[in-house]
Amino acid sequence: MASGKPKYYLTTPIYYTNGLPHIGHTYSTIVCDTIRRYKRMRGFDVVMTTGTDEHGVNVERSAKAAGIPESEFVAKMAAQWKALWDELGVQGDEFIRTTDLKHAHTVQWLFKLCRENGYVYPGHYTGQYCIYDNAYVDVKPGENCPDCGRPTETVTEENFYFKLSAFQKPLLDFYAKHPEFIQPQARRNEVLSFVEGGLRDLSITRTSIRWGIPVPGEEPHVFYVWFDALTAYLSAVGGPQYEKSGYWPADLHLVGKEIIRFHAVYWPAFLMAAGLPVPKQIWAHGWLLMDSAKMSKSLGNVVRPRPIVNVLGMDALRYYLLRETVFGQDGNFSYDALVTRYNSDLANGIGNLASRTAAMIEKNCGGKIPKAAARLPQDDELAKIAQATIGDVLEEYEKLGFSRGLEAIWALIAATDRYLTSEHPWSLGETESDQQRRTTILWTTAEVLRIVTVLTHPVLPDCTAKVWALLGLAGQVGGVDLDGLRWGQLAAGGQLGKSQALFPRIEKAEAIERMEAMEKEAQNAPSPVAATTPAAAPATAGAGTAAAAAAPAADTKIGIEDFARVEMRVGQIKTAERIVGADKLLKLTVDIGTEIRQICAGIAQFYEPEKLIGRKVAVVVNLAPRKLRGVESNGMIVAASVGPEGRPVLAGFPDEDVEIGARLK
Ligand code: MSP
């Protein structure tokens, strides 16, 4: 570890392993990696932690469904997460898994400290629990989770409580003393009013879950998700020996806005109770939305990163995520905007600047960086813009304003394009003064390119490494000291490196089609625990990836009680219509005896809507509602999946005119 440099420790949230990453998760990680690279270029000795949150009832269930032990399940999932981060150029310094032994020791140690200091006591709790969000929710029995809309369960159990109520005043005092602790301001206000409203003690262990870190001497208690998960930040940098590493307290926990409360309230309270230093800052970013809803597996509106990386490259995804969304606010994802950004900003912007600069220097200067011998005011004008851009970008990056920082860099690229157009070095002649003028223009352009390359490196690590080599510059671009970056440092005489393709222009419709096709394939692919995972999802809508992932392995028998959990009833189709923009889906209203439900079914290519009216079908009525292509679907129509293409054939009741609402058992 480099000595003498100030230490900087930042973290991504640790991700649940019961699913695979989509670009919402990717956003958290890429932002963090960008900050990591930026801080390193500002002279910090940086450690970044990412990892996986591997305990809890969801994992227990997913592993059971896959027919493998939990430890095997989480190992396979964690490997997938890690592999993806590698593909995206994310260089986490520490990948922490909550099943790591060193993490278990840290959690147990933290609990002991809190208990010794009088902040832990045994008790009972009964409440409505959402197993998907891993949290008790404030609803009545029988009501659904207010966050994800899925059914809640009534849970009563013996557990240990953390005296969160004792920390109302210490936390409020702390927030007042450290106004920078919670960012952005809107989230700070939200947390303040939550804490001001009073804090209830918190249950931090469970006896109903097996898959967790044991509470020493108190088995069968295991630690409950947030006490376990948050502590990972400390386990990653030494745990009980954190002082030795010198990276605690963390400088920055970067999180999504829905988990700010856990980080800004619970986490500092746990640490205060244990007498440990509290992190310096929590930054909550917004969500990536798809069809105006948070991208999430439960809503079935996820977009995965790999198809994008395969078609456009990892830098394109990184650039899009950081440029298109103002940090702290929600952003909308669309393939269209992604490819537009790729072509206009990357191919025509930085890519074009690099290739035309290199080509002109090759042609006119024998591939050597020329001298700026005949400067005119317009050269100085561009130099001034570039110098000012350095200051503006660093100021924005420091505030994590990456979109505005990138905007400033692209304004410099645009100014350089205009400069080249008006100076048109290609039409200068061979007189000595023309030659001097041309070399001055080319040096000026190459110097802009060097500065652009350094400034964009935290966001575009792959492309900037190539441009750095193209400019024939020494060392690594990531090693450049941002504080020392000035106009005029490009030495003449250096030999250009080999030119490499950066961002070849791509035809939009074709690129989108390719990405969408890969996405679809990924959705239908067996999960990474494939050896024992179920067959692909049936063709009826409602049985998307979430349902498929929860289905048992073909060779695993289920008990009758498992089957009884699925409530299937006879329904009658009342209306059926096509959905604009979703050629496979039909929107149905179905009478299930007790109510009329809206259900989407993936049968549009095989059934005429008008011929379905009045037909009796089998309906899964207790499936959590979800949105398909933006349309609410509350239930699932059962169909056989026939032939290799999985053609849906609706299940029916030919023998008798069965009563609507009758249960299928
Ligand atoms: N395991 C907890 C975090 C524990 S941290 C001690 C968790 N995991 S998660 O996998 O559900 O989410 C991890 C991160 O991904 C969160 O920061 C969350 O905000 C982010 N995202 C998940 N979906 C997202 C979007 N659609 N958009 C942006 N980020 C989102 O919560």
XYZ file of C-alpha atoms and ligand atoms in Angstrom:
696
model
C 0.000 0.000 0.000
C 1.409 3.370 -0.985
C 2.593 5.340 2.009
C 2.329 9.053 2.632
C -0.882 9.432 0.654
C -4.098 10.243 2.483
C -6.345 7.191 2.725
C -9.770 7.146 1.168
C -12.244 4.336 1.719
C -15.443 4.036 -0.289
C -18.035 1.319 -0.684
C -20.828 0.125 -2.930
C -23.779 -1.533 -1.240
C -23.329 -5.273 -1.046
C -25.747 -6.981 -3.401
C -28.297 -9.651 -2.665
C -27.331 -12.973 -4.161
C -30.804 -14.286 -4.778
C -30.718 -12.542 -8.137
C -28.294 -11.450 -10.819
C -27.202 -7.902 -11.602
C -29.220 -5.579 -13.784
C -28.120 -2.138 -14.838
C -29.684 -0.572 -11.724
C -27.154 -2.428 -9.579
C -24.527 -1.747 -12.196
C -25.174 1.952 -11.779
C -24.284 1.879 -8.034
C -21.075 0.018 -8.782
C -19.953 2.028 -11.797
C -20.425 5.338 -10.005
C -18.341 4.016 -7.159
C -15.613 2.770 -9.479
C -15.546 6.157 -11.189
C -15.063 7.888 -7.847
C -12.362 5.384 -6.965
C -10.425 6.133 -10.139
C -10.934 9.865 -9.735
C -9.738 9.915 -6.116
C -6.704 7.868 -7.041
C -5.822 10.453 -9.682
C -6.125 13.107 -7.001
C -3.422 11.465 -4.948
C -5.402 9.349 -2.516
C -4.549 5.864 -1.399
C -7.979 4.473 -2.220
C -9.693 1.286 -1.163
C -13.045 0.430 -2.660
C -15.178 -2.393 -1.345
C -17.987 -4.177 -3.093
C -19.458 -7.578 -2.389
C -22.482 -9.729 -1.792
C -25.165 -9.925 0.886
C -25.708 -13.656 1.120
C -27.856 -14.493 4.115
C -31.561 -14.562 4.791
C -34.728 -16.344 3.972
C -34.720 -15.428 0.278
C -31.463 -17.250 -0.236
C -32.720 -20.182 1.825
C -35.710 -20.425 -0.508
C -33.814 -19.929 -3.747
C -31.236 -22.544 -2.771
C -34.001 -24.965 -1.848
C -35.697 -24.341 -5.158
C -32.423 -24.993 -6.955
C -31.941 -28.150 -4.918
C -28.489 -27.244 -3.641
C -27.085 -26.190 -0.280
C -27.170 -22.459 0.462
C -23.376 -22.247 0.580
C -23.115 -23.657 -2.937
C -25.891 -21.428 -4.203
C -24.353 -18.205 -2.886
C -20.876 -19.171 -4.065
C -22.188 -19.569 -7.614
C -24.116 -16.325 -7.474
C -21.263 -14.331 -5.918
C -18.956 -15.599 -8.686
C -21.409 -14.220 -11.252
C -21.501 -10.806 -9.643
C -17.737 -10.673 -9.386
C -17.267 -11.727 -13.005
C -19.577 -8.999 -14.211
C -17.757 -6.290 -12.298
C -14.513 -7.472 -13.891
C -16.080 -7.183 -17.342
C -17.143 -3.637 -16.545
C -13.661 -2.556 -15.581
C -14.592 -2.243 -11.939
C -11.522 -2.789 -9.872
C -12.923 -3.436 -6.427
C -9.990 -3.697 -4.064
C -11.921 -5.930 -1.710
C -14.832 -8.198 -2.545
C -16.526 -8.961 0.731
C -19.039 -11.762 1.091
C -21.206 -11.948 4.184
C -20.437 -15.660 4.330
C -16.723 -14.893 4.790
C -15.422 -16.040 8.145
C -13.790 -12.707 8.858
C -17.153 -11.055 8.388
C -18.866 -13.420 10.840
C -16.214 -12.569 13.426
C -16.741 -8.852 12.899
C -20.530 -9.094 13.256
C -20.196 -11.151 16.426
C -17.655 -8.711 17.813
C -19.844 -5.690 17.054
C -22.822 -7.368 18.727
C -20.717 -8.126 21.809
C -19.631 -4.486 22.078
C -23.210 -3.227 21.704
C -24.422 -5.733 24.290
C -21.645 -4.970 26.775
C -22.519 -1.294 26.483
C -26.144 -2.035 27.383
C -27.755 -1.477 23.979
C -29.020 -4.998 23.337
C -31.845 -6.837 25.132
C -33.994 -9.944 24.458
C -37.681 -9.639 23.506
C -40.518 -10.815 21.259
C -41.814 -9.340 18.122
C -44.912 -9.906 16.032
C -45.316 -8.079 12.786
C -45.968 -8.213 9.073
C -42.773 -9.150 7.322
C -41.905 -8.766 3.670
C -39.517 -11.551 2.817
C -38.567 -9.950 -0.483
C -37.450 -6.683 1.060
C -36.190 -8.408 4.193
C -38.021 -5.999 6.435
C -40.978 -5.724 8.713
C -43.505 -3.417 7.141
C -46.132 -1.225 8.677
C -49.270 -2.942 7.346
C -52.077 -5.059 8.785
C -52.121 -8.867 8.477
C -53.260 -9.863 5.002
C -52.086 -6.613 3.453
C -49.350 -6.459 0.863
C -45.949 -4.838 1.230
C -46.269 -1.095 0.583
C -42.905 -1.048 -1.212
C -43.023 -4.020 -3.545
C -46.700 -4.969 -3.473
C -46.071 -8.593 -2.590
C -47.897 -10.505 0.161
C -46.534 -10.083 3.686
C -46.300 -12.747 6.348
C -47.202 -12.446 10.047
C -44.108 -13.306 12.031
C -43.818 -13.714 15.803
C -40.499 -14.600 17.226
C -38.057 -14.282 20.012
C -35.199 -12.019 19.137
C -32.639 -9.566 20.377
C -33.417 -5.904 20.170
C -31.078 -3.044 19.574
C -31.970 0.086 21.566
C -32.260 2.360 18.583
C -34.590 4.626 20.559
C -31.643 5.641 22.752
C -29.932 7.175 19.715
C -32.469 9.741 18.649
C -30.640 12.605 20.336
C -27.079 11.433 19.616
C -28.009 11.018 15.948
C -29.688 14.412 15.681
C -26.683 16.019 17.376
C -24.392 14.178 15.004
C -26.323 15.276 11.893
C -26.282 18.876 13.143
C -22.547 18.775 13.720
C -21.864 17.078 10.375
C -24.237 18.646 7.855
C -22.303 16.946 5.052
C -22.970 13.444 6.466
C -26.095 12.718 4.394
C -26.151 13.757 0.745
C -27.963 15.034 -1.201
C -29.844 17.597 0.846
C -33.290 16.192 0.040
C -32.320 12.831 1.536
C -30.854 14.542 4.567
C -34.170 16.267 5.209
C -35.991 12.977 4.799
C -33.746 11.240 7.334
C -33.919 14.149 9.774
C -37.690 14.128 9.838
C -37.710 10.352 10.208
C -35.419 10.520 13.248
C -37.215 13.539 14.686
C -40.430 11.506 14.547
C -38.947 9.067 17.086
C -37.060 5.802 16.737
C -38.352 2.371 17.625
C -36.007 -0.297 18.915
C -34.874 -2.679 16.273
C -34.941 -6.434 16.141
C -31.480 -7.564 15.067
C -31.668 -11.352 15.293
C -34.000 -14.074 14.090
C -34.845 -17.547 15.259
C -37.015 -18.297 12.235
C -34.088 -18.235 9.824
C -31.344 -20.798 9.709
C -29.145 -19.296 7.014
C -27.338 -16.565 8.901
C -24.428 -15.833 11.192
C -25.039 -17.434 14.592
C -25.263 -15.260 17.692
C -22.602 -16.888 19.890
C -24.068 -18.657 22.911
C -27.604 -17.741 21.810
C -28.296 -20.315 19.124
C -30.647 -20.714 17.267
C -30.509 -16.911 16.964
C -28.853 -15.688 13.813
C -28.165 -12.077 12.910
C -30.826 -10.339 10.927
C -30.041 -8.820 7.583
C -29.135 -5.178 8.309
C -26.967 -5.790 11.382
C -25.189 -8.418 9.322
C -25.027 -6.547 6.002
C -23.935 -3.092 7.156
C -21.106 -4.569 9.184
C -19.563 -5.850 5.953
C -18.156 -2.378 5.373
C -16.075 -2.775 8.497
C -15.179 -6.445 7.952
C -13.647 -5.524 4.616
C -11.039 -3.263 6.192
C -9.882 -5.241 9.179
C -12.961 -5.774 11.352
C -11.848 -5.781 14.979
C -8.390 -4.761 13.752
C -9.691 -1.826 11.734
C -7.196 0.550 13.319
C -4.322 -1.369 11.790
C -5.637 -0.932 8.253
C -6.183 2.789 8.721
C -9.219 2.811 6.400
C -11.911 3.190 9.027
C -14.048 5.282 9.309
C -15.169 5.037 5.692
C -15.058 8.243 3.694
C -18.056 7.420 1.561
C -20.855 4.866 1.498
C -22.583 5.150 -1.828
C -26.118 3.718 -1.788
C -29.420 3.800 -3.624
C -32.018 6.114 -2.162
C -34.250 3.328 -0.840
C -31.575 2.167 1.590
C -30.461 5.560 2.886
C -32.307 5.118 6.184
C -30.504 1.908 7.034
C -27.178 3.588 6.335
C -27.805 6.986 7.855
C -29.745 5.872 10.945
C -29.085 2.237 11.872
C -25.451 2.086 10.891
C -24.165 5.128 12.812
C -26.300 4.038 15.788
C -24.751 0.534 15.813
C -21.298 2.068 15.647
C -22.006 4.664 18.326
C -23.375 1.916 20.575
C -20.170 -0.044 20.104
C -18.000 3.036 20.664
C -16.610 2.914 17.120
C -16.007 5.757 14.659
C -18.885 6.653 12.353
C -18.450 6.961 8.542
C -17.904 10.411 7.112
C -20.522 10.508 4.403
C -23.478 8.629 2.957
C -24.482 9.564 -0.582
C -27.814 8.363 -1.940
C -28.197 8.156 -5.684
C -31.482 7.946 -7.540
C -32.965 5.033 -9.406
C -32.689 3.952 -12.951
C -36.233 3.767 -14.214
C -37.665 1.694 -17.000
C -41.142 2.639 -18.202
C -41.244 5.093 -15.266
C -40.859 2.343 -12.661
C -37.769 1.357 -10.692
C -35.990 -1.316 -12.622
C -36.327 -4.442 -10.544
C -36.656 -8.159 -10.941
C -39.998 -8.239 -9.183
C -41.491 -5.860 -11.751
C -39.949 -7.811 -14.610
C -38.591 -4.668 -16.271
C -34.885 -5.282 -15.939
C -32.181 -4.630 -18.485
C -28.961 -6.503 -18.037
C -25.527 -5.039 -18.622
C -23.966 -7.837 -20.693
C -25.887 -7.346 -23.946
C -24.945 -3.659 -23.856
C -21.308 -4.435 -23.160
C -21.256 -7.025 -25.947
C -22.700 -4.684 -28.565
C -21.358 -1.252 -27.546
C -18.539 -1.990 -25.093
C -18.220 -1.350 -21.390
C -17.229 2.287 -21.747
C -20.454 3.032 -23.585
C -22.515 1.732 -20.675
C -20.368 3.557 -18.125
C -20.602 6.783 -20.101
C -24.333 6.539 -20.608
C -25.067 5.852 -16.944
C -22.937 8.719 -15.721
C -23.810 11.223 -18.406
C -27.528 10.702 -18.735
C -28.478 10.737 -15.061
C -27.886 13.719 -12.824
C -26.293 12.206 -9.771
C -28.783 11.987 -6.913
C -31.819 12.093 -9.202
C -33.726 9.314 -10.946
C -32.883 8.624 -14.560
C -34.751 6.868 -17.304
C -33.123 4.078 -19.281
C -33.770 3.607 -22.955
C -31.850 1.694 -25.593
C -32.614 4.490 -27.993
C -30.946 7.161 -25.858
C -28.049 4.814 -25.174
C -27.253 4.270 -28.851
C -27.793 7.958 -29.617
C -25.230 8.866 -26.944
C -22.883 6.222 -28.281
C -22.983 7.575 -31.823
C -23.064 11.289 -31.087
C -20.798 11.562 -28.044
C -18.469 8.609 -28.291
C -18.154 7.789 -32.000
C -18.514 11.357 -33.305
C -17.102 13.030 -30.209
C -14.050 11.641 -28.467
C -13.556 8.789 -30.982
C -13.541 11.095 -33.963
C -11.297 13.674 -32.279
C -8.740 10.982 -31.477
C -8.714 9.347 -34.880
C -8.610 12.543 -36.955
C -5.875 14.057 -34.734
C -3.748 10.940 -35.035
C -4.369 10.679 -38.794
C -3.332 14.309 -39.399
C -0.184 13.959 -37.294
C 0.650 10.709 -39.098
C 0.202 12.305 -42.477
C 1.828 15.673 -41.873
C 4.345 15.152 -39.103
C 5.612 11.609 -39.691
C 3.683 10.358 -36.655
C 5.568 12.589 -34.216
C 3.917 15.131 -31.915
C 4.749 18.444 -33.623
C 5.869 21.741 -32.122
C 3.534 24.693 -31.634
C 5.615 27.205 -33.472
C 3.227 29.852 -34.824
C 0.573 30.609 -32.226
C -2.378 32.833 -33.047
C -5.033 34.249 -30.693
C -7.479 31.477 -31.639
C -4.991 28.870 -30.351
C -4.738 30.727 -27.068
C -8.492 30.979 -26.943
C -8.836 27.181 -27.166
C -6.050 26.799 -24.595
C -7.995 29.057 -22.257
C -11.160 27.005 -22.699
C -9.226 23.797 -22.036
C -7.560 25.199 -18.932
C -10.892 26.425 -17.586
C -12.453 23.028 -18.364
C -9.894 21.314 -16.145
C -10.985 23.461 -13.198
C -14.695 23.077 -13.919
C -14.513 19.323 -14.307
C -12.546 18.794 -11.112
C -14.992 20.963 -9.239
C -17.926 18.931 -10.576
C -16.267 15.558 -9.984
C -15.495 16.588 -6.417
C -19.246 17.087 -5.883
C -19.893 13.799 -7.718
C -21.466 15.849 -10.489
C -20.301 13.506 -13.210
C -22.969 14.376 -15.733
C -22.052 18.060 -15.549
C -18.340 17.257 -15.570
C -18.787 15.219 -18.744
C -20.902 17.956 -20.249
C -18.019 20.386 -19.740
C -15.543 17.984 -21.372
C -17.832 17.505 -24.350
C -18.187 21.257 -24.677
C -14.390 21.355 -24.999
C -14.518 18.635 -27.671
C -17.145 20.673 -29.543
C -14.999 23.810 -29.272
C -12.074 21.843 -30.708
C -14.176 20.590 -33.620
C -15.166 24.189 -34.363
C -11.541 25.266 -34.081
C -10.472 22.620 -36.583
C -13.245 23.602 -38.971
C -12.291 27.261 -38.879
C -8.514 26.654 -38.969
C -8.817 23.808 -41.554
C -5.199 22.580 -41.281
C -5.874 20.144 -44.157
C -6.107 22.989 -46.663
C -2.854 24.698 -45.684
C -0.066 24.546 -48.217
C 3.603 23.599 -48.045
C 5.190 27.017 -47.463
C 7.187 27.277 -44.271
C 4.618 29.531 -42.626
C 1.774 27.217 -43.647
C 3.673 24.258 -42.272
C 4.313 26.048 -38.997
C 0.694 27.036 -38.765
C -0.386 23.457 -39.418
C 1.920 21.970 -36.796
C 0.695 24.540 -34.286
C -2.914 23.576 -34.942
C -2.083 19.896 -34.708
C -0.146 20.267 -31.486
C -3.017 22.313 -30.019
C -5.512 19.644 -31.014
C -3.337 16.854 -29.614
C -2.993 18.770 -26.366
C -6.757 19.085 -26.071
C -7.021 15.358 -26.725
C -4.509 14.635 -23.943
C -6.478 16.751 -21.491
C -9.800 15.225 -22.544
C -8.284 11.772 -22.133
C -7.055 12.436 -18.616
C -10.319 14.022 -17.529
C -12.530 11.264 -18.927
C -10.404 8.407 -17.638
C -12.438 7.753 -14.467
C -15.528 7.245 -16.639
C -14.004 5.681 -19.781
C -11.076 3.580 -18.564
C -10.870 1.405 -21.642
C -11.011 4.065 -24.347
C -8.691 6.466 -22.521
C -6.028 3.794 -22.070
C -6.104 3.309 -25.865
C -5.910 7.034 -26.612
C -3.052 7.403 -24.132
C -1.126 4.730 -26.006
C -2.096 6.317 -29.321
C -0.609 9.621 -28.191
C 2.534 7.673 -27.307
C 2.474 8.972 -23.751
C 4.427 7.333 -20.961
C 2.912 5.440 -18.027
C -0.761 4.861 -17.449
C -3.404 7.511 -17.863
C -4.876 6.399 -14.526
C -1.585 7.324 -12.893
C -1.720 10.984 -13.981
C -1.936 13.471 -11.114
C -5.103 15.467 -11.727
C -3.931 18.302 -9.511
C -0.900 18.782 -11.728
C -2.850 18.755 -14.992
C -2.218 21.961 -16.975
C -2.426 23.191 -20.521
C 0.897 22.984 -22.335
C 2.408 19.819 -20.876
C 2.370 17.821 -24.125
C 5.992 17.509 -25.222
C 6.852 17.737 -28.899
C 8.752 14.900 -30.553
C 6.934 11.946 -29.034
C 6.101 9.106 -31.415
C 2.437 8.206 -31.820
C 1.438 4.651 -31.000
C -0.646 2.330 -33.150
C -4.112 3.563 -33.868
C -6.915 1.367 -32.537
C -10.625 1.342 -33.213
C -12.365 3.237 -30.440
C -16.082 3.570 -31.073
C -17.063 2.493 -34.577
C -20.362 4.090 -35.584
C -23.270 1.729 -35.340
C -26.654 1.615 -37.004
C -29.192 2.362 -34.290
C -32.018 -0.013 -35.169
C -29.628 -2.886 -35.652
C -27.803 -2.245 -32.374
C -31.062 -2.079 -30.443
C -32.326 -5.233 -32.053
C -29.149 -7.085 -31.141
C -29.215 -5.907 -27.547
C -32.883 -6.708 -27.137
C -32.421 -10.160 -28.616
C -29.536 -10.888 -26.223
C -31.578 -9.561 -23.321
C -34.434 -11.869 -24.209
C -32.088 -14.792 -24.481
C -30.612 -13.963 -21.083
C -34.060 -13.845 -19.556
C -34.878 -17.270 -20.880
C -31.511 -18.764 -20.035
C -31.243 -21.082 -17.084
C -29.847 -19.377 -14.004
C -26.160 -19.811 -13.102
C -27.141 -22.596 -10.761
C -28.139 -24.385 -13.949
C -27.229 -27.916 -13.011
C -30.285 -28.140 -10.852
C -32.446 -25.231 -11.932
C -35.850 -25.555 -13.500
C -36.773 -25.488 -17.156
C -37.413 -22.177 -18.840
C -40.468 -20.181 -17.877
C -43.744 -21.178 -19.525
C -45.024 -18.981 -22.304
C -47.896 -17.429 -20.442
C -47.164 -14.012 -19.092
C -46.917 -13.714 -15.358
C -44.547 -16.658 -15.272
C -41.508 -14.488 -15.859
C -38.031 -14.972 -14.544
C -38.968 -14.426 -10.909
C -41.471 -17.234 -10.948
C -39.176 -19.491 -12.927
C -36.327 -18.894 -10.519
C -38.507 -19.918 -7.621
C -39.700 -23.136 -9.264
C -38.240 -26.392 -7.978
C -35.663 -28.394 -9.833
C -37.018 -31.121 -12.064
C -35.546 -33.840 -9.885
C -36.627 -32.268 -6.598
C -39.935 -33.421 -5.109
C -42.158 -30.914 -3.369
C -44.533 -31.551 -0.497
C -48.309 -31.150 -0.876
C -48.026 -28.038 1.331
C -45.789 -26.467 -1.332
C -48.405 -27.130 -3.991
C -51.149 -25.845 -1.678
C -49.423 -22.454 -1.620
C -50.388 -21.979 -5.252
C -54.017 -20.893 -5.404
C -55.470 -21.810 -8.800
C -59.075 -21.076 -9.673
C -61.408 -21.282 -12.625
C -61.775 -17.893 -14.274
C -63.780 -16.601 -17.211
C -62.299 -14.189 -19.727
C -64.464 -11.080 -19.980
C -62.401 -8.883 -22.290
C -59.219 -9.366 -24.316
C -57.181 -6.820 -26.229
C -53.781 -6.403 -27.758
C -51.178 -4.144 -26.115
C -49.557 -1.497 -28.283
C -45.809 -2.106 -28.466
C -46.000 -5.627 -26.981
C -46.737 -8.022 -29.817
C -46.734 -11.119 -27.614
C -49.036 -9.902 -24.859
C -52.786 -9.772 -24.508
C -54.463 -7.723 -21.811
C -57.341 -9.708 -20.343
C -59.961 -9.071 -17.709
C -60.897 -12.277 -15.979
C -63.752 -13.015 -13.589
C -62.364 -15.271 -10.845
C -65.564 -15.501 -8.817
C -64.713 -12.999 -6.120
C -63.502 -10.191 -8.381
C -62.570 -9.231 -11.918
C -58.812 -9.227 -12.440
C -56.612 -7.645 -15.093
C -54.095 -10.218 -16.297
C -51.557 -10.074 -19.109
C -50.864 -13.291 -20.987
C -48.115 -14.039 -23.486
C -50.459 -15.665 -25.994
C -51.077 -12.887 -28.516
C -49.293 -14.711 -31.319
C -51.454 -17.790 -30.931
C -54.910 -16.614 -29.858
C -57.276 -14.059 -31.414
C -58.479 -11.782 -28.617
C -62.124 -11.806 -29.737
C -62.261 -15.622 -29.722
C -61.241 -15.722 -26.064
C -64.211 -13.850 -24.662
C -66.309 -16.142 -22.441
C -63.685 -18.876 -22.352
C -63.017 -20.552 -19.004
C -59.384 -20.826 -18.007
C -57.237 -21.866 -15.040
C -55.832 -18.849 -13.200
C -53.111 -18.609 -10.551
C -54.756 -15.996 -8.357
C -52.250 -15.533 -5.557
C -49.299 -14.520 -7.680
C -47.841 -11.146 -6.694
C -48.954 -8.440 -9.142
C -46.349 -7.157 -11.552
C -46.094 -4.885 -14.524
C -45.469 -6.279 -17.980
C -44.503 -3.679 -20.565
C -45.934 -1.103 -18.197
C -49.282 -2.902 -17.837
C -50.346 -4.252 -14.440
C -50.872 -8.009 -14.396
C -52.551 -9.497 -11.360
C -52.459 -13.269 -11.739
C -51.452 -15.795 -14.364
C -53.327 -17.835 -16.938
C -52.170 -21.449 -17.025
C -51.141 -22.939 -20.346
C -49.264 -25.961 -21.580
C -46.027 -25.141 -23.314
C -46.031 -27.198 -26.499
C -43.238 -28.045 -28.895
C -39.686 -26.726 -29.062
C -40.897 -23.143 -29.515
C -43.038 -23.392 -26.356
C -46.354 -22.608 -28.076
C -48.936 -21.867 -25.336
C -52.130 -23.950 -25.257
C -54.597 -22.749 -22.665
C -55.675 -25.260 -20.021
C -59.461 -25.747 -20.176
C -62.405 -27.743 -18.819
C -63.991 -29.623 -21.738
C -65.957 -32.170 -19.648
C -68.280 -29.861 -17.802
C -69.273 -26.214 -17.506
C -67.354 -25.628 -14.275
C -68.322 -22.916 -11.846
C -66.297 -19.700 -11.953
C -64.046 -19.440 -8.888
C -63.801 -23.235 -8.294
C -60.390 -24.094 -6.884
C -58.007 -26.426 -8.724
C -56.380 -28.825 -6.282
N -28.178 -5.963 0.202
C -28.767 -4.670 0.308
C -27.729 -3.618 0.601
C -26.912 -3.865 1.826
S -25.676 -2.689 1.993
C -25.041 -2.995 3.482
C -29.465 -4.294 -1.010
N -29.106 -4.995 -2.082
S -29.731 -4.814 -3.543
O -29.068 -5.800 -4.341
O -31.147 -4.879 -3.495
O -29.407 -3.372 -4.030
C -28.109 -2.902 -4.047
C -28.021 -1.565 -4.702
O -28.511 -1.589 -6.032
C -28.780 -0.464 -3.963
O -27.965 0.674 -3.831
C -29.900 -0.161 -4.891
O -30.343 1.158 -4.806
C -29.258 -0.433 -6.233
N -30.292 -0.598 -7.215
C -31.119 -1.672 -7.413
N -32.012 -1.335 -8.396
C -31.777 -0.071 -8.812
C -32.254 0.726 -9.851
N -33.252 0.346 -10.620
N -31.619 1.911 -10.059
C -30.510 2.301 -9.359
N -30.055 1.570 -8.383
C -30.788 0.485 -7.946
O -30.277 -3.394 -1.002
